[in-house]
Coordinates of C-alpha atoms and ligand atoms in Angstrom, one line a residue:
Chain A
X1157 CA -32.0 2.7 -7.7
X1158 CA -33.8 6.0 -7.4
X1159 CA -32.8 7.5 -4.1
X1160 CA -34.4 10.6 -2.9
X1161 CA -32.1 13.5 -2.1
X1162 CA -31.8 14.0 1.6
X1163 CA -32.9 17.5 2.4
X1164 CA -30.8 18.1 5.6
X1165 CA -27.7 18.1 3.3
X1166 CA -29.1 20.9 1.2
X1167 CA -30.2 22.9 4.2
X1168 CA -26.8 22.5 5.9
X1169 CA -24.8 23.7 3.0
X1170 CA -27.0 26.7 2.4
X1171 CA -26.8 27.6 6.0
X1172 CA -23.0 27.4 5.9
X1173 CA -22.8 29.6 3.0
X1174 CA -24.9 32.3 4.5
X1175 CA -23.0 32.6 7.7
X1176 CA -19.6 31.9 6.3
X1177 CA -18.5 35.5 6.1
X1178 CA -19.3 36.7 9.6
X1179 CA -18.7 33.8 11.9
X1180 CA -15.0 33.1 11.1
X1181 CA -14.1 36.8 11.6
X1182 CA -15.9 36.8 15.0
X1183 CA -14.1 33.6 16.0
X1184 CA -10.7 35.1 15.0
X1185 CA -11.4 38.2 17.1
X1186 CA -12.4 36.1 20.0
X1187 CA -9.2 34.0 19.8
X1188 CA -7.2 37.2 19.5
X1189 CA -8.9 38.8 22.5
X1190 CA -8.6 35.7 24.6
X1191 CA -4.9 35.4 23.8
X1192 CA -3.7 38.9 23.8
X1193 CA -5.9 40.4 26.6
X1194 CA -7.4 37.7 28.8
X1195 CA -4.4 35.4 29.2
X1196 CA -1.9 38.1 30.1
X1197 CA -4.4 39.7 32.5
X1198 CA -5.2 36.5 34.3
X1199 CA -1.9 34.6 34.1
X1200 CA 0.5 37.5 33.4
X1201 CA 2.4 36.9 36.6
X1202 CA 2.9 33.2 36.1
X1203 CA 6.0 32.7 34.0
X1204 CA 5.5 29.0 33.7
X1205 CA 2.0 29.3 32.4
X1206 CA 2.9 32.0 30.0
X1207 CA 5.5 29.6 28.6
X1208 CA 2.9 26.9 28.2
X1209 CA 0.7 29.2 26.3
X1210 CA 3.6 30.4 24.1
X1211 CA 4.4 26.8 23.3
X1212 CA 0.7 26.1 22.6
X1213 CA 0.5 28.9 20.1
X1214 CA 3.8 28.1 18.3
X1215 CA 2.9 24.4 18.2
X1216 CA -0.5 25.2 16.7
X1217 CA 1.3 27.3 14.1
X1218 CA 3.4 24.4 13.0
X1219 CA 0.4 22.1 13.0
X1220 CA -1.5 24.3 10.6
X1221 CA 0.9 23.1 8.0
X1222 CA 0.2 19.4 8.7
X1223 CA -3.5 20.3 8.5
X1224 CA -3.0 21.7 5.0
X1225 CA -1.3 18.5 3.8
X1226 CA -4.3 16.6 5.2
X1227 CA -6.4 18.8 3.0
X1228 CA -4.7 17.4 -0.1
X1229 CA -5.1 13.9 1.3
X1230 CA -1.6 13.2 2.6
X1231 CA -0.5 12.2 6.1
X1232 CA 2.5 14.4 6.7
X1233 CA 5.0 13.2 9.3
X1234 CA 7.9 15.4 7.9
X1235 CA 6.8 18.5 9.8
X1236 CA 9.3 18.0 12.7
X1237 CA 12.0 17.5 10.1
X1238 CA 11.3 20.8 8.4
X1239 CA 10.9 22.5 11.7
X1240 CA 14.4 21.3 12.6
X1241 CA 15.7 22.7 9.3
X1242 CA 14.2 26.1 10.1
X1243 CA 15.6 26.0 13.6
X1244 CA 19.1 25.3 12.2
X1245 CA 18.9 27.9 9.5
X1246 CA 18.1 30.5 12.1
X1247 CA 20.6 29.2 14.6
X1248 CA 23.4 29.2 12.1
X1249 CA 22.7 32.5 10.5
X1250 CA 22.2 34.3 13.9
X1251 CA 25.2 32.8 15.6
X1252 CA 27.7 32.6 12.7
X1253 CA 26.7 35.6 10.6
X1254 CA 25.0 37.8 13.1
X1255 CA 22.0 38.2 10.9
X1256 CA 18.9 39.7 12.6
X1257 CA 16.3 37.2 13.9
X1258 CA 13.6 39.2 12.2
X1259 CA 15.1 38.3 8.8
X1260 CA 15.9 34.8 9.8
X1261 CA 12.3 34.0 10.9
X1262 CA 10.7 34.3 7.4
X1263 CA 14.0 33.2 5.8
X1264 CA 13.9 29.9 7.7
X1265 CA 10.4 29.4 6.5
X1266 CA 11.4 30.1 2.9
X1267 CA 14.4 27.7 3.1
X1268 CA 12.2 24.9 4.5
X1269 CA 9.6 25.6 1.8
X1270 CA 12.2 25.5 -0.9
X1271 CA 13.7 22.2 0.3
X1272 CA 10.1 20.9 0.8
X1273 CA 9.4 21.7 -2.8
X1274 CA 12.5 19.8 -4.0
X1275 CA 11.8 16.8 -1.9
X1276 CA 8.0 17.0 -2.3
X1277 CA 8.0 16.9 -6.0
X1278 CA 8.9 13.2 -6.3
X1279 CA 7.6 12.1 -2.9
X1280 CA 4.1 13.6 -3.3
X1281 CA 3.3 11.0 -6.0
X1282 CA 3.0 8.5 -3.1
X1283 CA -0.2 8.3 -1.1
X1284 CA -1.6 6.8 2.1
X1285 CA 0.8 4.7 4.2
X1286 CA 3.6 5.1 1.7
X1287 CA 3.6 8.9 2.0
X1288 CA 3.3 8.7 5.7
X1289 CA 6.3 6.3 5.9
X1290 CA 8.5 8.3 3.7
X1291 CA 7.8 11.6 5.5
X1292 CA 8.6 9.9 8.8
X1293 CA 11.9 8.9 7.2
X1294 CA 12.5 12.5 6.2
X1295 CA 12.1 13.6 9.8
X1296 CA 14.6 11.0 10.9
X1297 CA 16.9 11.9 8.0
X1298 CA 16.9 15.6 9.1
X1299 CA 18.1 14.6 12.6
X1300 CA 20.8 12.4 11.2
X1301 CA 21.9 15.1 8.8
X1302 CA 22.2 17.5 11.7
X1303 CA 24.4 15.0 13.5
X1304 CA 26.6 14.3 10.5
X1305 CA 27.8 17.8 9.6
X1306 CA 29.3 19.1 12.8
X1307 CA 31.3 21.7 10.9
X1308 CA 28.0 23.4 10.2
X1309 CA 25.7 22.2 13.0
X1310 CA 28.1 21.5 15.8
X1311 CA 26.8 17.9 15.9
X1312 CA 25.3 16.5 19.0
X1313 CA 26.5 19.4 21.1
X1314 CA 24.1 21.6 19.2
X1315 CA 24.2 25.3 18.7
X1316 CA 23.8 27.0 22.1
X1317 CA 23.6 30.4 23.6
X1318 CA 21.7 32.0 20.7
X1319 CA 21.2 35.7 21.2
X1320 CA 17.7 37.0 21.9
X1321 CA 15.9 38.8 19.1
X1322 CA 17.2 42.3 18.7
X1323 CA 15.4 45.4 17.9
X1324 CA 13.3 45.6 14.7
X1325 CA 13.3 49.0 13.2
X1326 CA 12.3 50.5 9.9
X1327 CA 13.6 53.8 8.7
X1328 CA 14.9 54.5 12.2
X1329 CA 11.5 53.8 13.8
X1330 CA 11.4 51.1 16.4
X1331 CA 8.7 48.6 15.6
X1332 CA 9.6 45.9 18.0
X1333 CA 12.1 46.6 20.9
X1334 CA 14.9 44.2 21.6
X1335 CA 13.8 41.2 23.7
X1336 CA 15.0 41.5 27.3
X1337 CA 16.7 38.6 29.2
X1338 CA 14.2 36.6 31.2
X1339 CA 11.1 38.4 29.9
X1340 CA 8.4 36.0 28.9
X1341 CA 5.8 38.3 27.4
X1342 CA 7.7 39.3 24.2
X1343 CA 7.9 35.6 23.2
X1344 CA 4.3 35.1 24.3
X1345 CA 3.1 37.9 22.0
X1346 CA 5.3 36.9 19.1
X1347 CA 3.9 33.3 19.2
X1348 CA 0.4 34.6 19.4
X1349 CA 1.0 36.9 16.4
X1350 CA 2.4 34.1 14.4
X1351 CA -0.4 31.8 15.3
X1352 CA -3.1 34.3 14.4
X1353 CA -1.4 35.3 11.1
X1354 CA -1.0 31.6 10.3
X1355 CA -4.6 30.9 11.1
X1356 CA -5.8 33.9 9.1
X1357 CA -3.7 32.8 6.0
X1358 CA -5.0 29.2 6.3
X1359 CA -8.6 30.5 6.4
X1360 CA -8.0 32.7 3.4
X1361 CA -6.5 29.9 1.6
X1362 CA -9.1 27.3 2.6
X1363 CA -12.0 29.5 1.5
X1364 CA -10.4 30.5 -1.8
X1365 CA -10.4 28.6 -5.0
X1366 CA -7.0 27.3 -4.1
X1367 CA -8.5 25.6 -1.1
X1368 CA -11.2 24.1 -3.3
X1369 CA -8.6 22.7 -5.6
X1370 CA -6.7 21.2 -2.6
X1371 CA -9.9 19.5 -1.4
X1372 CA -10.6 18.2 -4.9
X1373 CA -7.1 16.6 -4.9
X1374 CA -8.0 14.7 -1.7
X1375 CA -11.1 13.4 -3.3
X1376 CA -10.1 12.5 -6.8
X1377 CA -6.8 13.5 -8.4
X1378 CA -7.8 11.9 -11.7
X1379 CA -11.0 13.9 -12.1
X1380 CA -9.1 17.0 -11.1
X1381 CA -6.4 16.5 -13.7
X1382 CA -9.0 15.7 -16.4
X1383 CA -10.3 19.2 -15.8
X1384 CA -6.9 20.8 -16.6
X1385 CA -5.8 21.2 -12.9
X1386 CA -2.1 20.7 -12.6
X1387 CA -2.2 18.2 -9.8
X1388 CA 1.5 17.9 -9.3
X1389 CA 1.9 21.7 -9.1
X1390 CA -0.9 22.1 -6.6
X1391 CA 0.2 19.4 -4.2
X1392 CA 3.7 20.7 -4.2
X1393 CA 2.4 24.2 -3.4
X1394 CA 0.4 22.8 -0.5
X1395 CA 3.4 20.9 0.8
X1396 CA 5.6 24.0 0.4
X1397 CA 3.2 26.1 2.4
X1398 CA 3.2 23.4 5.0
X1399 CA 7.0 23.4 5.1
X1400 CA 7.0 27.2 5.5
X1401 CA 5.0 26.9 8.7
X1402 CA 7.3 24.2 9.9
X1403 CA 10.5 26.3 9.1
X1404 CA 9.2 29.5 10.7
X1405 CA 7.9 27.6 13.7
X1406 CA 11.3 25.9 14.1
X1407 CA 13.1 29.2 13.9
X1408 CA 10.8 30.5 16.7
X1409 CA 11.5 27.6 19.0
X1410 CA 15.3 27.8 18.4
X1411 CA 15.2 31.4 19.5
X1412 CA 12.8 30.8 22.4
X1413 CA 15.1 28.1 23.8
X1414 CA 18.2 29.9 22.6
X1415 CA 19.6 26.6 21.4
X1416 CA 19.2 23.8 18.8
X1417 CA 20.1 20.2 19.1
X1418 CA 19.5 17.4 16.5
X1419 CA 16.8 16.2 19.0
X1420 CA 15.0 19.5 19.2
X1421 CA 12.4 18.2 16.7
X1422 CA 12.0 14.4 16.4
X1423 CA 9.6 11.9 14.9
X1424 CA 7.5 12.0 18.0
X1425 CA 6.9 15.8 17.5
X1426 CA 5.8 15.0 13.9
X1427 CA 3.3 12.6 15.4
X1428 CA 2.1 15.1 17.9
X1429 CA 1.5 17.8 15.2
X1430 CA -0.5 15.2 13.3
X1431 CA -2.5 14.2 16.4
X1432 CA -3.4 17.8 17.2
X1433 CA -5.0 18.0 13.7
X1434 CA -6.9 14.8 14.3
X1435 CA -8.1 15.7 17.8
X1436 CA -9.3 19.2 16.7
X1437 CA -10.9 18.0 13.5
X1438 CA -9.6 17.9 9.9
X1439 CA -12.6 19.7 8.5
X1440 CA -11.8 23.0 10.3
X1441 CA -9.0 25.5 9.9
X1442 CA -9.0 26.0 13.7
X1443 CA -8.7 22.2 14.2
X1444 CA -5.0 22.2 15.0
X1445 CA -5.3 25.0 17.4
X1446 CA -8.2 23.4 19.3
X1447 CA -6.3 20.1 19.3
X1448 CA -3.1 21.6 20.6
X1449 CA -4.9 23.6 23.3
X1450 CA -7.0 20.6 24.5
X1451 CA -4.1 18.1 24.4
X1452 CA -1.5 20.4 25.9
X1453 CA -3.8 21.7 28.7
X1454 CA -4.9 18.2 29.7
X1455 CA -1.2 17.2 29.8
X1456 CA -0.5 20.2 32.1
X1457 CA -3.6 19.5 34.2
X1458 CA -2.4 15.9 34.7
X1459 CA 0.8 17.2 36.2
X1460 CA -0.2 16.2 39.7
X1461 CA -0.2 12.5 38.7
X1462 CA 3.6 12.7 38.4
X1463 CA 5.0 9.6 36.8
X1464 CA 1.6 8.4 35.6
X1465 CA 1.1 11.7 33.7
X1466 CA 2.2 10.4 30.3
X1467 CA 0.3 7.1 30.7
X1468 CA -3.0 8.8 31.6
X1469 CA -2.4 11.3 28.9
X1470 CA -1.9 8.7 26.2
X1471 CA -5.0 6.9 27.4
X1472 CA -7.0 10.1 27.0
X1473 CA -5.6 10.6 23.6
X1474 CA -6.7 7.2 22.4
X1475 CA -10.2 7.7 23.9
X1476 CA -10.4 11.0 22.2
X1477 CA -9.7 9.6 18.8
X1478 CA -11.9 6.6 19.4
X1479 CA -14.9 8.6 20.6
X1480 CA -14.5 11.5 18.2
X1481 CA -12.9 10.1 15.1
X1482 CA -13.6 13.3 13.2
X1483 CA -12.3 15.5 16.0
X1484 CA -13.8 17.6 18.8
X1485 CA -15.1 20.3 16.4
X1486 CA -17.1 17.8 14.4
X1487 CA -19.0 17.0 17.6
X1488 CA -19.7 20.7 18.4
X1489 CA -20.8 21.2 14.8
X1490 CA -23.2 18.3 14.9
X1491 CA -24.7 19.7 18.1
X1492 CA -25.2 23.2 16.8
X1493 CA -26.4 21.7 13.5
X1494 CA -29.1 19.9 15.3
X1495 CA -30.3 23.0 17.2
X1496 CA -30.4 25.0 14.0
X1497 CA -32.4 22.3 12.3
X1498 CA -35.0 22.1 15.0
X1499 CA -37.0 25.1 14.0
X1500 CA -37.2 23.9 10.5
X1501 CA -38.6 20.5 11.5
Chain B
X637 CA -9.7 18.6 -35.5
X638 CA -8.5 15.3 -34.0
X639 CA -6.2 13.0 -35.8
X640 CA -5.3 9.6 -34.4
X641 CA -2.4 7.8 -36.2
X642 CA -1.2 4.3 -35.5
X643 CA -2.2 4.4 -31.9
X644 CA -1.0 1.3 -30.0
X645 CA -1.0 0.3 -26.4
X646 CA 0.4 -2.9 -25.1
X647 CA -0.1 -3.9 -21.4
X648 CA 2.5 -6.5 -20.7
X649 CA 1.6 -9.1 -23.3
X650 CA -1.9 -7.8 -24.0
X651 CA -2.4 -5.5 -27.0
X652 CA -5.4 -3.3 -25.8
X653 CA -5.3 -0.9 -28.7
X654 CA -3.7 -1.9 -32.0
X655 CA -2.7 0.5 -34.7
X656 CA -5.8 2.6 -34.5
X657 CA -6.4 5.3 -37.1
X658 CA -9.2 7.8 -37.3
X659 CA -9.9 11.4 -37.8
X660 CA -12.6 13.7 -36.6
X661 CA -14.0 16.9 -38.0
X662 CA -15.2 19.8 -35.9
X663 CA -18.9 19.4 -34.9
X664 CA -19.1 15.8 -35.9
X665 CA -20.7 13.3 -33.6
X666 CA -18.5 10.2 -33.6
X667 CA -19.1 7.0 -31.7
X668 CA -16.6 4.3 -30.9
X669 CA -18.2 1.0 -30.2
X670 CA -17.0 -2.6 -29.7
X671 CA -17.5 -5.6 -27.4
X672 CA -16.4 -5.5 -23.8
X673 CA -12.6 -5.2 -23.4
X674 CA -12.2 -4.1 -27.0
X675 CA -10.0 -1.2 -25.9
X676 CA -12.4 1.7 -26.2
X677 CA -11.7 3.2 -22.7
X678 CA -8.0 2.7 -23.2
X679 CA -8.2 4.6 -26.5
X680 CA -9.8 7.5 -24.6
X681 CA -7.2 7.4 -21.9
X682 CA -4.5 7.5 -24.6
X683 CA -6.1 10.6 -26.3
X684 CA -6.6 12.3 -22.9
X685 CA -3.0 11.4 -21.9
X686 CA -4.0 9.4 -18.9
X687 CA -1.8 6.7 -20.4
X688 CA 1.2 6.9 -22.7
X689 CA 0.8 5.0 -26.0
X690 CA 3.3 2.3 -26.9
X691 CA 3.4 3.9 -30.3
X692 CA 1.4 6.2 -32.5
X693 CA 0.4 9.9 -32.3
X694 CA -2.5 12.0 -31.4
X695 CA -2.8 15.4 -33.1
X696 CA -5.3 18.0 -32.1
X697 CA -5.8 21.0 -34.4
X698 CA -2.5 20.3 -36.0
X699 CA -0.5 20.1 -32.7
X700 CA 1.0 16.8 -31.5
X701 CA -0.4 16.2 -28.0
X702 CA 0.7 12.6 -27.5
X703 CA 1.6 11.9 -23.9
X704 CA 1.7 15.5 -22.8
X705 CA -0.2 14.7 -19.6
X706 CA -3.9 15.0 -18.6
X707 CA -4.0 18.6 -17.5
X708 CA -2.1 19.8 -20.5
X709 CA -4.5 18.0 -22.8
X710 CA -7.4 19.5 -21.0
X711 CA -5.8 22.9 -21.5
X712 CA -5.7 22.2 -25.2
X713 CA -9.4 21.7 -25.0
X714 CA -9.9 18.0 -24.7
X715 CA -11.8 16.8 -21.6
X716 CA -12.8 13.2 -20.9
X717 CA -15.5 11.8 -18.6
X718 CA -15.1 8.5 -16.7
X719 CA -16.8 5.2 -17.3
X720 CA -17.3 4.7 -13.6
X721 CA -19.2 7.4 -11.6
X722 CA -16.5 9.9 -10.7
X723 CA -17.1 12.9 -8.6
X724 CA -15.7 14.9 -5.6
X725 CA -17.7 13.1 -2.9
X726 CA -18.0 15.9 -0.3
X727 CA -18.5 18.8 -2.7
X728 CA -21.9 20.1 -3.8
X729 CA -22.9 20.0 -7.4
X730 CA -22.2 23.7 -7.8
X731 CA -18.8 23.6 -6.1
X732 CA -17.9 20.7 -8.4
X733 CA -18.9 22.6 -11.5
X734 CA -17.1 25.7 -10.3
X735 CA -14.0 23.7 -10.0
X736 CA -14.5 22.4 -13.5
X737 CA -14.1 26.0 -14.7
X738 CA -10.7 26.2 -13.0
X739 CA -8.4 26.1 -16.0
X740 CA -9.9 29.3 -17.4
X741 CA -9.2 31.3 -14.2
X742 CA -6.5 33.9 -15.0
X743 CA -5.6 35.0 -11.4
X744 CA -2.3 34.0 -9.9
X745 CA -2.2 31.7 -6.8
X746 CA -1.6 34.6 -4.5
X747 CA -4.3 36.5 -6.3
X748 CA -6.8 33.8 -5.6
X749 CA -5.8 33.5 -2.0
X750 CA -6.0 37.3 -1.3
X751 CA -9.0 37.8 -3.6
X752 CA -7.4 40.1 -6.2
X753 CA -9.8 42.0 -8.5
X754 CA -8.8 39.5 -11.2
X755 CA -9.7 36.6 -9.0
X756 CA -13.1 38.1 -8.2
X757 CA -13.7 38.6 -11.8
X758 CA -12.8 34.9 -12.4
X759 CA -15.2 33.8 -9.7
X760 CA -18.1 35.9 -11.2
X761 CA -17.4 34.3 -14.7
X762 CA -17.1 30.9 -13.1
X763 CA -20.4 31.4 -11.3
X764 CA -22.2 32.5 -14.4
X765 CA -20.8 29.7 -16.4
X766 CA -21.7 27.1 -13.7
X767 CA -25.3 28.4 -13.7
X768 CA -25.4 28.0 -17.5
X769 CA -24.0 24.5 -17.4
X770 CA -26.4 23.4 -14.6
X771 CA -29.3 24.9 -16.6
X772 CA -28.2 23.0 -19.7
X773 CA -28.2 19.7 -17.8
X774 CA -31.4 20.4 -15.9
X775 CA -29.5 20.2 -12.6
X776 CA -30.1 23.7 -11.2
X777 CA -32.4 22.4 -8.4
X778 CA -29.6 20.2 -7.3
X779 CA -26.9 22.9 -7.1
X780 CA -26.5 22.7 -3.3
X781 CA -26.7 18.9 -3.0
X782 CA -23.6 17.0 -2.0
X783 CA -22.4 14.7 -4.8
X784 CA -22.4 11.7 -2.5
X785 CA -26.2 12.1 -2.1
X786 CA -27.0 12.1 -5.8
X787 CA -28.8 9.3 -7.6
X788 CA -27.0 7.4 -10.3
X789 CA -28.5 9.2 -13.2
X790 CA -27.7 12.6 -11.8
X791 CA -24.1 11.4 -11.0
X792 CA -23.7 10.5 -14.7
X793 CA -25.0 14.0 -15.6
X794 CA -22.6 15.6 -13.1
X795 CA -19.7 13.9 -14.8
X796 CA -20.8 15.6 -18.0
X797 CA -21.5 18.9 -16.3
X798 CA -18.1 19.2 -14.7
X799 CA -16.4 18.3 -18.0
X800 CA -18.5 20.9 -19.8
X801 CA -17.6 23.5 -17.2
X802 CA -14.0 23.1 -18.3
X803 CA -15.1 24.6 -21.7
X804 CA -13.7 21.8 -23.9
X805 CA -13.6 21.9 -27.6
X806 CA -13.7 18.1 -27.7
X807 CA -15.4 16.1 -25.1
X808 CA -14.7 12.3 -24.7
X809 CA -17.8 10.7 -23.2
X810 CA -17.1 7.2 -21.8
X811 CA -20.5 5.4 -21.6
X812 CA -22.6 8.4 -20.7
X813 CA -25.8 6.3 -20.7
X814 CA -24.5 3.4 -18.7
X815 CA -27.2 2.4 -16.2
X816 CA -29.7 5.0 -17.3
X817 CA -33.4 4.1 -18.0
X818 CA -34.8 4.7 -21.5
X819 CA -36.2 8.1 -20.6
X820 CA -32.9 9.3 -19.2
X821 CA -31.1 7.9 -22.2
X822 CA -33.5 9.8 -24.6
X823 CA -32.8 13.0 -22.7
X824 CA -29.1 12.1 -22.9
X825 CA -29.2 11.9 -26.7
X826 CA -30.9 15.3 -26.8
X827 CA -28.2 16.6 -24.5
X828 CA -25.4 15.4 -26.8
X829 CA -27.0 17.2 -29.7
X830 CA -27.3 20.3 -27.6
X831 CA -23.7 20.1 -26.5
X832 CA -22.6 19.8 -30.2
X833 CA -24.8 22.9 -31.1
X834 CA -22.9 24.8 -28.4
X835 CA -19.7 24.2 -30.3
X836 CA -18.3 21.2 -28.3
X837 CA -17.5 18.2 -30.5
X838 CA -18.4 15.0 -28.7
X839 CA -17.0 11.5 -29.1
X840 CA -19.0 8.7 -27.5
X841 CA -18.1 5.3 -26.3
X842 CA -21.4 3.6 -25.7
X843 CA -23.0 0.1 -25.5
X844 CA -26.6 1.3 -25.9
X845 CA -26.9 0.5 -29.7
X846 CA -30.2 2.3 -30.2
X847 CA -28.8 5.5 -28.7
X848 CA -25.6 5.2 -30.7
X849 CA -27.4 4.6 -34.0
X850 CA -29.7 7.6 -33.4
X851 CA -27.1 10.1 -32.3
X852 CA -24.0 9.3 -34.3
X853 CA -23.0 10.7 -37.6
X854 CA -20.1 8.3 -38.0
X855 CA -19.2 5.1 -36.1
X856 CA -15.8 3.5 -35.5
X857 CA -16.0 -0.2 -34.5
X858 CA -13.1 -1.8 -32.6
X859 CA -12.6 -5.4 -31.6
X860 CA -9.6 -6.7 -29.7
X861 CA -8.0 -3.3 -30.0
X862 CA -8.2 -3.0 -33.8
X863 CA -10.5 -1.0 -36.0
X864 CA -12.7 -3.4 -37.9
X865 CA -15.1 -1.0 -39.5
X866 CA -16.0 2.7 -39.9
X867 CA -19.0 4.3 -41.5
X868 CA -22.4 5.8 -41.0
X869 CA -24.9 4.0 -38.7
X870 CA -26.6 2.5 -41.7
X871 CA -23.4 1.1 -43.1
X872 CA -22.3 -0.3 -39.8
X873 CA -25.6 -2.1 -39.3
X874 CA -25.0 -3.9 -42.6
X875 CA -21.3 -4.7 -42.0
X876 CA -20.5 -8.4 -41.9
X877 CA -17.4 -8.0 -39.7
X878 CA -19.3 -6.0 -37.1
X879 CA -22.1 -8.5 -36.9
X880 CA -19.6 -11.3 -36.6
X881 CA -17.7 -9.4 -33.8
X882 CA -20.8 -8.8 -31.8
X883 CA -22.2 -12.3 -32.3
X884 CA -18.8 -13.7 -31.3
X885 CA -18.9 -11.5 -28.2
X886 CA -22.4 -12.7 -27.4
X887 CA -21.2 -16.3 -27.7
X888 CA -18.6 -15.8 -25.1
X889 CA -21.1 -14.0 -22.9
X890 CA -23.4 -16.9 -23.1
X891 CA -20.4 -19.2 -22.4
X892 CA -19.8 -17.2 -19.2
Ligands
ATP1613 N1 -4.1 -0.6 -16.8 C1 -4.2 -1.8 -17.4 N2 -3.4 -2.7 -17.2 C2 -3.5 -3.9 -17.9 N3 -4.5 -4.2 -18.7 C3 -5.4 -3.3 -18.9 C4 -5.3 -2.0 -18.3 N4 -6.4 -1.3 -18.7 C5 -7.1 -2.0 -19.5 N5 -6.5 -3.2 -19.7 C6 -7.0 -4.3 -20.6 O1 -7.1 -3.8 -21.8 C7 -8.3 -4.3 -22.5 C8 -9.1 -3.2 -23.0 O2 -9.7 -2.5 -21.9 P1 -10.7 -1.3 -22.0 O3 -11.1 -0.8 -20.7 O4 -10.1 -0.3 -22.9 O5 -12.0 -1.9 -22.7 P2 -13.3 -1.3 -23.1 O6 -13.4 -1.4 -24.6 O7 -13.5 0.1 -22.5 O8 -14.3 -2.3 -22.4 P3 -15.7 -2.0 -21.7 O9 -16.7 -1.9 -22.8 O10 -16.0 -3.2 -20.8 O11 -15.6 -0.7 -20.9 C9 -9.0 -5.2 -21.5 O12 -8.6 -6.5 -21.8 C10 -8.4 -4.8 -20.2 O13 -8.4 -5.9 -19.3
MG1614 MG1 -14.6 1.0 -21.1

C-alpha cells in the first residue's frame, strides 16, 4: 500500500505559491491595457465590433458569478434568471421613478443578491443534477413571472425606450458625463470597467480564506462542517455574490439595449454563461473571460458561413469540451508547467 | 466535561444506538469498542450533531448541545474525525490544516476578502498553529503535498491533523488506526497521549484491541446499540458479557 509521493506535485504547488503575487497583477494590467487602449485604437471606428467587445465584457462579468458557484461545487443555471431580475429592476426604477442609472446598477445587483439569498437558502441543499435542474427552473420561472405581472413589467411588450445613463456627479463634480445618443464608446468603457472590477474582486475572493472555504465545500461539505465551518452560510454567500454579478450585468444590458423583454435573458443564456466557464477552465478566475472571448469571437468569425454559422459553432463548442475537458487554460498551464519542469529534470 | 444521557437512534426499524449513558472527565482517555455495526460511529455522529437522536441528550461542559448542528458543535469545541479517509482532495496538507483553523478566525467576510489587518493577523496565527500541528504529527515534510497523493497512513494522520487544527477541547477519533501497520499504530498511541497532554480530551472508537487496552483509561463496550460494560481495560478483559459479545461476533464472522 505504501505509495511514494510524486514529486512534481510538490514542485508545482511551491512554484505556484512563489509566483502567485506578481503574475495575476501583470495579467490584470495586460487585460486592462488590451481592452482600454488597444481595442479602441484598432477598432475604435468600427461601431459593430465595439458592440461585440462590449457584449463580451459584460457577458464575462455575468459569467464570473457562475464560475463562483462552480467553486462551491454547484452547476448554476439560474444566472440568466437573476440577470433578468436585475434588468427589470433597473428598467422599472429608471422608467417609472426616474432614478439615476448609476444608483440602479448596484441596486439591481443587490436586489438580485437578496432574492438569491432567499431562494438559495433552501435550494442550495441540493447538489449535482438536482441543483442544475432547479436553477434551470428558476430561470424559466423568472421569465414567466415577468410575463404574468404586466402592471409592473408591461408583459410581453416589455419596457422600451429606456433613457441613456445620465451624468454621474459627486458634490457638483462630474465624474461620468451623460451618455450621448448613438455613442458606443461610453458603454464599451463601462462594460470593461465592470468586467475588470468583477475580475479583480473574484481574484481577491478566490485567493482569500473565503475562497479556500468555498473550494473546501466543493470537495467535502461534511469535513468542512466538522471543522466548525458554517456550510449553509458560506454556500449562500457564494450564491448571493453570483446573483449580484447577474443582477448588475442584467441592469447593464437593459440600459445598453434601452429595453427589456421577458425573453431578454432565457435558459439558453444560462447555458452559455456556464459553457463559457467550462471552455475557459473552472480552475482559473479568468476562465469565464477566456471562454467568452474565444466562443464569441469564433461565433463572429463564422459570420461568413451565414446559415451554417450556428451549426459549425455548436460543433466547435462540442469539440472544445471533448478535447479540453478542463478548459483552454488547463492546456496552457500544462504546457508552461512542462517547460518550467524541464530545467529541474 | 461530556455527559451522554439516554441517547437513542432508530433508523427505520433498526435501533442503532439504544439508551446509551456515559460521562467523560477532562483529560481522560476513553475508548468505545464493540463488534461491527454495534453503533459506535452512529454514537459519534449523534454527539457531533451529524445526526439528530431519536431521544436523549448530549451535554458538554453543562450546556445542552443535542442536535445543534455540526459546525455549532465544533464551535463548542468538539471535533470528530471520520472512519473513512476524508480529506480535501485537491488541497495540500498545509492548506487543509490552515482551513481546520477557520473557526478561530475573527475577521469578517469582507475583512478576509480585502485582507484587513485582522485577517492578516488571523492568517499569521493560523500559519503558526498549522506548523505546530504538522510538527506534532510529523508531517512537516509533506506540507506541500496534495492530499490525493498521500499514502493511507498519512491520510489517517491528516484527518487527525485537520481536526486538531480546529483547536478542539474534545476530539472524537473514529478508528484512527484502521489499516495502519504495527509501527504506525504504536506511533498513533503515542500521539494520542501527546494530544491529551496538550489539553485535548480524546475519545476513541477502535478495533485494534492491543492499542485500545494500552492507551485507554476507561472503556465503554457497546453491542447492538446498548452499553453492555464499562470499566478499566483490566476489568473489561475479564468481563463475561464482553467476551460473549465478541465471541458471538466472531461466530457470525465465521458464518459469513
Ligand atoms: N444512515 C443510516 N441509515 C440506516 N442505517 C444506518 C445508518 N447508519 C448506520 N446504520 C446502521 O446502524 C448500525 C450501526 O452502524 P455504525 O456505523 O454506528 O456501526 P459501527 O459500530 O461504527 O460499526 P463499524 O465497527 O463497522 O464501523 C449498523 O447496523 C448500520 O447498518
Ligand atoms: Mg464505525
